[in-house]
């Protein structure tokens, strides 16, 4: 169980019988719920399905970082995608963070984030990252402090990902969406989704899952690969980390929660090839490395939670956002940083399903 779960969720029913709606959204995580919210705003009827429960996958089991930009750092995105597109993408994610704060303010703290270097080479890369952001007018500053050296991005945020998703689900239910848990999609076409006990007839389908996306839609197997990300959390300790920390090229990350607990994750590289898996259970090898990382940060507190999640990656670091079958759209494979990009893509694809283009759209323009 992730540290984010306070046990207050009462759950949703399984889908039983046949339903009709204009759209069916598969996956009740951050991106799927964002799409549902936008479809409702546009005046459509929506059924949402999840094989588990709301935010039961990576959407409610991640590190709780809201970072602007894509999976690759900004200067890398400029190099690979061009300055104009990189700038527009970064600005769009900044605006998405602001939108998320207005939607679920109780779940989000805009405290900024730190990227900390573990080596001299990484410190040079942090400098390139900083210069690229500043050159395009984005907020960033050099940082040196107890966590180490690197850069501070004040516009980033920390949040409780599970709380946010559950708030979005409640809002969607209040606005008329029909949402169902423990209802896996067994057969998906553009006009129908079948589950073990029911069926949804619809106009179009959106598959909004991250981990195991290539299993649900085998057409994507050559471009999408699922990995396991692991985390742990401790009992409360003295206040030390005012903002989340992203270290060692993003392989290590942690934050201190408002109540003093530490949520720490990463070390996927230490697990090697075994972490390229659809299994989502913590392993002794990686958890031992996380304990060492905890000790390196001089954190001495009992470990209270251990958990893992499945996250999908692409070779380019760019997410999937496309129609993969007639009438079946897919978004996902955020390469470990889907909290903001996934919510943005959920809104953009909702407009495509609506038959238009979202004002200010970047991906699906």
Coordinates of C-alpha atoms in Angstrom, one line a residue:
X1 CA 0.0 0.0 0.0
X2 CA 1.4 3.4 -0.9
X3 CA 1.9 6.1 1.8
X4 CA -0.7 8.2 0.0
X5 CA -3.6 5.8 0.9
X6 CA -5.4 6.9 4.1
X7 CA -8.0 4.1 3.7
X8 CA -10.9 6.5 3.3
X9 CA -11.9 5.4 -0.3
X10 CA -15.2 3.6 -0.2
X11 CA -14.8 2.2 -3.7
X12 CA -17.0 2.1 -6.8
X13 CA -19.2 -0.7 -8.2
X14 CA -18.3 -3.2 -10.9
X15 CA -19.9 -2.7 -14.3
X16 CA -22.8 -5.2 -14.5
X17 CA -25.1 -5.2 -17.6
X18 CA -25.0 -3.0 -20.7
X19 CA -24.6 0.7 -20.8
X20 CA -24.6 3.3 -23.5
X21 CA -22.6 6.5 -23.6
X22 CA -21.0 8.8 -26.2
X23 CA -17.5 7.9 -24.9
X24 CA -15.9 5.2 -22.8
X25 CA -12.6 5.9 -21.0
X26 CA -10.5 3.0 -19.9
X27 CA -8.2 3.8 -17.0
X28 CA -9.2 5.9 -14.0
X29 CA -5.8 7.5 -13.2
X30 CA -4.8 11.1 -13.7
X31 CA -4.9 11.1 -17.5
X32 CA -8.2 9.2 -17.8
X33 CA -9.9 11.3 -15.2
X34 CA -8.6 14.5 -16.8
X35 CA -10.1 13.4 -20.1
X36 CA -13.4 12.5 -18.4
X37 CA -13.6 15.9 -16.8
X38 CA -13.0 17.7 -20.1
X39 CA -15.6 15.5 -21.9
X40 CA -18.1 16.4 -19.2
X41 CA -17.3 20.1 -19.6
X42 CA -17.9 19.7 -23.3
X43 CA -21.3 18.3 -22.7
X44 CA -20.8 14.6 -23.4
X45 CA -21.9 11.4 -21.6
X46 CA -19.0 9.3 -20.4
X47 CA -18.5 5.8 -18.8
X48 CA -15.1 5.2 -17.1
X49 CA -13.7 1.8 -16.4
X50 CA -10.7 0.5 -14.4
X51 CA -9.4 -3.0 -14.0
X52 CA -8.5 -2.2 -10.4
X53 CA -9.6 0.9 -8.6
X54 CA -9.3 4.7 -9.0
X55 CA -5.6 5.5 -9.3
X56 CA -4.7 2.0 -8.4
X57 CA -1.8 2.0 -10.8
X58 CA 1.1 4.4 -11.2
X59 CA -1.3 7.4 -11.0
X60 CA -1.7 6.8 -7.2
X61 CA 1.6 5.0 -6.5
X62 CA 4.2 7.5 -7.8
X63 CA 6.5 9.9 -6.0
X64 CA 4.2 12.9 -5.9
X65 CA 6.1 15.2 -8.2
X66 CA 4.5 17.8 -10.5
X67 CA 7.3 18.7 -12.9
X68 CA 7.0 20.9 -15.9
X69 CA 8.3 19.6 -19.2
X70 CA 8.7 16.1 -20.6
X71 CA 10.6 13.1 -19.4
X72 CA 13.9 14.4 -20.8
X73 CA 15.3 17.6 -19.3
X74 CA 14.5 20.9 -21.0
X75 CA 17.9 21.3 -22.8
X76 CA 17.6 17.8 -24.2
X77 CA 14.1 18.5 -25.4
X78 CA 15.4 21.6 -27.2
X79 CA 18.1 19.7 -28.8
X80 CA 15.8 16.8 -30.0
X81 CA 12.5 18.6 -30.7
X82 CA 13.6 22.1 -31.5
X83 CA 13.4 25.3 -29.4
X84 CA 9.9 26.3 -30.6
X85 CA 8.2 23.1 -29.8
X86 CA 10.2 22.6 -26.5
X87 CA 9.2 26.1 -25.4
X88 CA 5.5 25.5 -26.2
X89 CA 5.5 22.1 -24.5
X90 CA 7.1 23.5 -21.3
X91 CA 4.7 26.5 -21.2
X92 CA 1.7 24.1 -21.7
X93 CA 2.9 22.0 -18.7
X94 CA 3.3 25.1 -16.5
X95 CA -0.2 26.1 -17.3
X96 CA -1.4 22.5 -16.6
X97 CA 0.2 22.6 -13.1
X98 CA -1.6 25.9 -12.4
X99 CA -4.9 24.3 -13.6
X100 CA -4.3 21.3 -11.4
X101 CA -3.8 23.5 -8.4
X102 CA -7.1 25.3 -9.1
X103 CA -8.9 21.9 -9.5
X104 CA -7.6 20.2 -6.4
X105 CA -5.9 22.7 -4.2
X106 CA -6.0 20.5 -1.1
X107 CA -3.8 17.9 -2.8
X108 CA -1.0 20.2 -4.2
X109 CA 1.8 22.3 -2.7
X110 CA 3.7 24.6 -5.1
X111 CA 7.0 24.5 -3.3
X112 CA 9.3 24.1 -6.4
X113 CA 11.6 21.2 -7.0
X114 CA 15.4 20.5 -6.9
X115 CA 17.4 18.7 -9.5
X116 CA 20.6 17.7 -7.6
X117 CA 23.8 16.4 -9.2
X118 CA 25.5 13.2 -8.0
X119 CA 28.6 13.7 -10.1
X120 CA 30.7 16.4 -11.7
X121 CA 29.3 15.4 -15.1
X122 CA 25.8 15.7 -13.9
X123 CA 26.5 19.1 -12.4
X124 CA 27.6 20.3 -15.8
X125 CA 24.4 18.9 -17.2
X126 CA 22.5 20.8 -14.5
X127 CA 24.2 24.0 -15.7
X128 CA 23.2 23.3 -19.3
X129 CA 19.6 22.6 -18.1
X130 CA 19.6 25.9 -16.1
X131 CA 20.9 28.0 -19.0
X132 CA 18.4 26.6 -21.4
X133 CA 15.5 27.3 -19.1
X134 CA 16.7 30.8 -18.4
X135 CA 17.4 31.5 -22.1
X136 CA 13.7 30.9 -22.9
X137 CA 12.4 32.9 -19.9
X138 CA 11.5 30.1 -17.6
X139 CA 12.0 30.3 -13.9
X140 CA 15.1 28.5 -12.6
X141 CA 18.1 29.3 -10.5
X142 CA 21.3 27.6 -9.4
X143 CA 21.1 25.8 -6.1
X144 CA 23.6 24.8 -3.4
X145 CA 22.3 23.6 0.0
X146 CA 22.1 20.6 2.3
X147 CA 20.8 18.4 -0.5
X148 CA 23.8 19.1 -2.7
X149 CA 24.3 21.3 -5.8
X150 CA 22.1 21.6 -8.9
X151 CA 19.2 23.8 -9.8
X152 CA 15.9 25.0 -8.3
X153 CA 12.8 25.2 -10.4
X154 CA 10.3 27.2 -8.3
X155 CA 7.3 26.6 -10.5
X156 CA 7.2 22.9 -9.9
X157 CA 5.1 21.3 -7.1
X158 CA 4.6 18.4 -4.8
X159 CA 1.3 16.6 -4.4
X160 CA -0.6 13.6 -3.1
X161 CA -1.4 11.8 -6.4
X162 CA -4.0 9.4 -4.9
X163 CA -5.9 12.2 -3.2
X164 CA -6.0 14.2 -6.3
X165 CA -7.4 11.3 -8.4
X166 CA -10.0 10.5 -5.9
X167 CA -11.1 14.1 -5.8
X168 CA -11.4 14.2 -9.6
X169 CA -13.4 10.9 -9.5
X170 CA -15.8 12.4 -7.0
X171 CA -16.2 15.5 -9.0
X172 CA -16.8 13.5 -12.2
X173 CA -19.5 11.4 -10.5
X174 CA -21.2 14.6 -9.2
X175 CA -21.3 15.9 -12.8
X176 CA -22.9 12.7 -14.2
X177 CA -20.1 10.4 -15.2
X178 CA -20.6 6.7 -14.6
X179 CA -17.4 5.2 -13.2
X180 CA -16.7 1.5 -12.4
X181 CA -13.9 -0.2 -10.6
X182 CA -12.7 -3.9 -10.9
X183 CA -14.1 -3.9 -14.5
X184 CA -11.2 -4.9 -16.8
X185 CA -11.7 -4.3 -20.5
X186 CA -11.5 -7.7 -22.2
X187 CA -12.4 -6.7 -25.7
X188 CA -12.0 -3.1 -27.1
X189 CA -13.4 -1.8 -30.4
X190 CA -14.3 1.7 -31.4
X191 CA -18.0 1.2 -30.6
X192 CA -17.9 -1.3 -27.8
X193 CA -16.0 -2.3 -24.7
X194 CA -16.7 -5.7 -23.0
X195 CA -15.9 -6.4 -19.4
X196 CA -16.5 -9.7 -17.5
X197 CA -20.0 -8.7 -16.4
X198 CA -21.0 -6.0 -18.7
X199 CA -20.6 -4.0 -21.9
X200 CA -20.4 -0.3 -22.9
X201 CA -21.7 0.7 -26.3
X202 CA -20.2 4.1 -27.3
X203 CA -19.2 6.3 -30.2
X204 CA -15.4 6.2 -29.4
X205 CA -13.0 4.8 -26.8
X206 CA -10.0 6.3 -25.0
X207 CA -7.5 4.0 -23.5
X208 CA -5.7 6.1 -20.8
X209 CA -3.4 3.7 -19.1
X210 CA 0.4 3.9 -18.6
X211 CA 1.9 0.7 -17.3
X212 CA 1.0 -2.4 -19.3
X213 CA -0.3 -0.3 -22.2
X214 CA 1.4 -2.6 -24.7
X215 CA -0.5 -5.6 -23.2
X216 CA -3.9 -3.9 -23.5
X217 CA -3.1 -2.7 -27.0
X218 CA -0.7 -5.1 -28.6
X219 CA -0.3 -2.8 -31.6
X220 CA 2.1 -0.7 -29.4
X221 CA 4.4 -3.6 -28.4
X222 CA 7.2 -2.4 -30.6
X223 CA 7.2 1.1 -29.1
X224 CA 6.2 0.7 -25.5
X225 CA 7.9 -1.2 -22.7
X226 CA 6.7 -1.5 -19.1
X227 CA 9.1 -1.1 -16.1
X228 CA 8.6 -1.4 -12.3
X229 CA 9.3 1.6 -10.1
X230 CA 9.7 1.1 -6.4
X231 CA 9.3 3.3 -3.4
X232 CA 9.2 3.3 0.4
X233 CA 8.1 5.6 3.2
X234 CA 9.2 6.3 6.7
X235 CA 7.7 7.4 10.0
X236 CA 7.8 11.2 10.5
X237 CA 11.2 12.9 11.0
X238 CA 12.4 16.4 11.7
X239 CA 11.7 18.8 8.9
X240 CA 14.6 18.8 6.4
X241 CA 13.3 18.8 2.9
X242 CA 11.1 21.8 2.0
X243 CA 10.7 20.7 -1.6
X244 CA 11.0 17.4 -3.6
X245 CA 14.4 16.3 -4.7
X246 CA 15.2 14.7 -8.1
X247 CA 18.8 13.3 -8.1
X248 CA 21.1 11.2 -10.2
X249 CA 19.5 11.9 -13.6
X250 CA 16.1 11.2 -12.0
X251 CA 17.0 7.6 -10.8
X252 CA 16.6 8.8 -7.2
X253 CA 13.9 11.0 -5.8
X254 CA 12.2 11.8 -2.5
X255 CA 10.1 14.3 -0.8
X256 CA 9.1 15.1 2.8
X257 CA 5.3 15.1 3.4
X258 CA 3.6 17.8 5.4
X259 CA 3.4 15.4 8.4
X260 CA 7.2 14.8 8.3
X261 CA 7.2 11.4 6.6
X262 CA 9.7 10.7 3.9
X263 CA 8.5 9.2 0.6
X264 CA 11.6 8.0 -1.3
X265 CA 11.9 6.0 -4.6
X266 CA 14.1 5.1 -7.5
X267 CA 17.1 2.8 -7.9
X268 CA 15.5 1.2 -10.9
X269 CA 18.9 1.0 -12.6
X270 CA 20.2 -1.1 -9.6
X271 CA 17.6 -3.7 -10.4
X272 CA 18.9 -4.2 -13.9
X273 CA 16.9 -6.1 -16.5
X274 CA 14.6 -7.6 -13.9
X275 CA 12.9 -4.2 -13.5
X276 CA 11.6 -4.4 -17.1
X277 CA 8.5 -6.3 -16.0
X278 CA 4.8 -5.9 -15.6
X279 CA 5.0 -7.2 -12.1
X280 CA 4.2 -4.5 -9.5
X281 CA 5.5 -6.0 -6.3
X282 CA 8.5 -4.6 -4.3
X283 CA 11.7 -6.7 -4.5
X284 CA 14.3 -7.3 -1.9
X285 CA 17.2 -6.2 -4.1
X286 CA 15.8 -2.7 -5.0
X287 CA 14.3 -2.1 -1.6
X288 CA 17.7 -2.8 0.0
X289 CA 19.2 -0.1 -2.4
X290 CA 16.5 2.3 -1.4
X291 CA 17.3 1.7 2.3
X292 CA 20.9 2.6 1.5
X293 CA 19.8 5.8 -0.2
X294 CA 17.8 6.6 2.9
X295 CA 20.8 6.0 5.0
X296 CA 23.0 8.2 2.8
X297 CA 20.6 11.1 3.4
X298 CA 21.0 10.5 7.1
X299 CA 17.4 9.6 7.6
X300 CA 16.9 7.3 10.6
X301 CA 13.3 6.4 11.0
X302 CA 11.3 3.2 10.8
X303 CA 10.1 2.2 7.3
X304 CA 6.3 2.0 7.3
X305 CA 5.4 1.5 3.7
X306 CA 6.9 -0.3 0.6
X307 CA 5.2 -0.3 -2.8
X308 CA 5.8 -0.5 -6.5
X309 CA 4.0 0.5 -9.7
X310 CA 4.1 -0.3 -13.4
X311 CA 5.2 2.6 -15.7
X312 CA 5.5 2.5 -19.5
X313 CA 8.5 3.9 -21.4
X314 CA 9.1 4.7 -25.1
X315 CA 12.6 4.8 -26.7
X316 CA 12.2 8.5 -27.5
X317 CA 10.8 9.6 -24.1
X318 CA 7.8 11.0 -26.0
X319 CA 4.4 9.7 -24.9
X320 CA 1.8 7.8 -26.9
X321 CA -1.1 10.0 -28.1
X322 CA -2.8 8.6 -31.2
X323 CA -5.7 6.6 -32.7
X324 CA -4.4 3.0 -32.6
X325 CA -7.6 1.3 -33.9
X326 CA -10.6 2.8 -35.7
X327 CA -12.4 4.8 -33.0
X328 CA -9.9 3.7 -30.3
X329 CA -7.5 6.4 -29.0
X330 CA -4.6 5.8 -26.6
X331 CA -2.6 8.0 -24.3
X332 CA 0.2 6.8 -22.0
X333 CA 3.8 5.7 -21.8
X334 CA 5.0 8.8 -20.1
X335 CA 8.5 7.4 -19.3
X336 CA 8.1 8.0 -15.6
X337 CA 6.9 11.6 -15.6
X338 CA 3.2 11.4 -16.5
X339 CA 1.6 13.4 -13.7
X340 CA 1.5 16.7 -15.6
X341 CA 1.8 15.5 -19.2
X342 CA -0.8 12.8 -18.7
X343 CA -3.4 15.3 -17.4
X344 CA -2.6 17.7 -20.3
X345 CA -3.0 14.9 -22.9
X346 CA -6.2 13.8 -21.3
X347 CA -7.7 17.2 -21.9
X348 CA -6.3 17.5 -25.5
X349 CA -7.6 14.1 -26.6
X350 CA -11.0 14.9 -25.1
X351 CA -11.2 17.8 -27.6
X352 CA -10.2 15.5 -30.4
X353 CA -13.0 13.0 -29.4
X354 CA -15.3 16.0 -29.3
X355 CA -14.4 16.8 -32.9
X356 CA -12.3 19.9 -32.3
X357 CA -9.0 21.2 -31.1
X358 CA -8.4 22.4 -27.6
X359 CA -7.4 26.0 -27.4
X360 CA -3.7 26.2 -27.0
X361 CA -3.2 22.5 -27.8
X362 CA 0.4 21.4 -28.3
X363 CA 0.4 17.6 -28.9
X364 CA -2.8 17.1 -30.8
X365 CA -3.0 20.4 -32.7

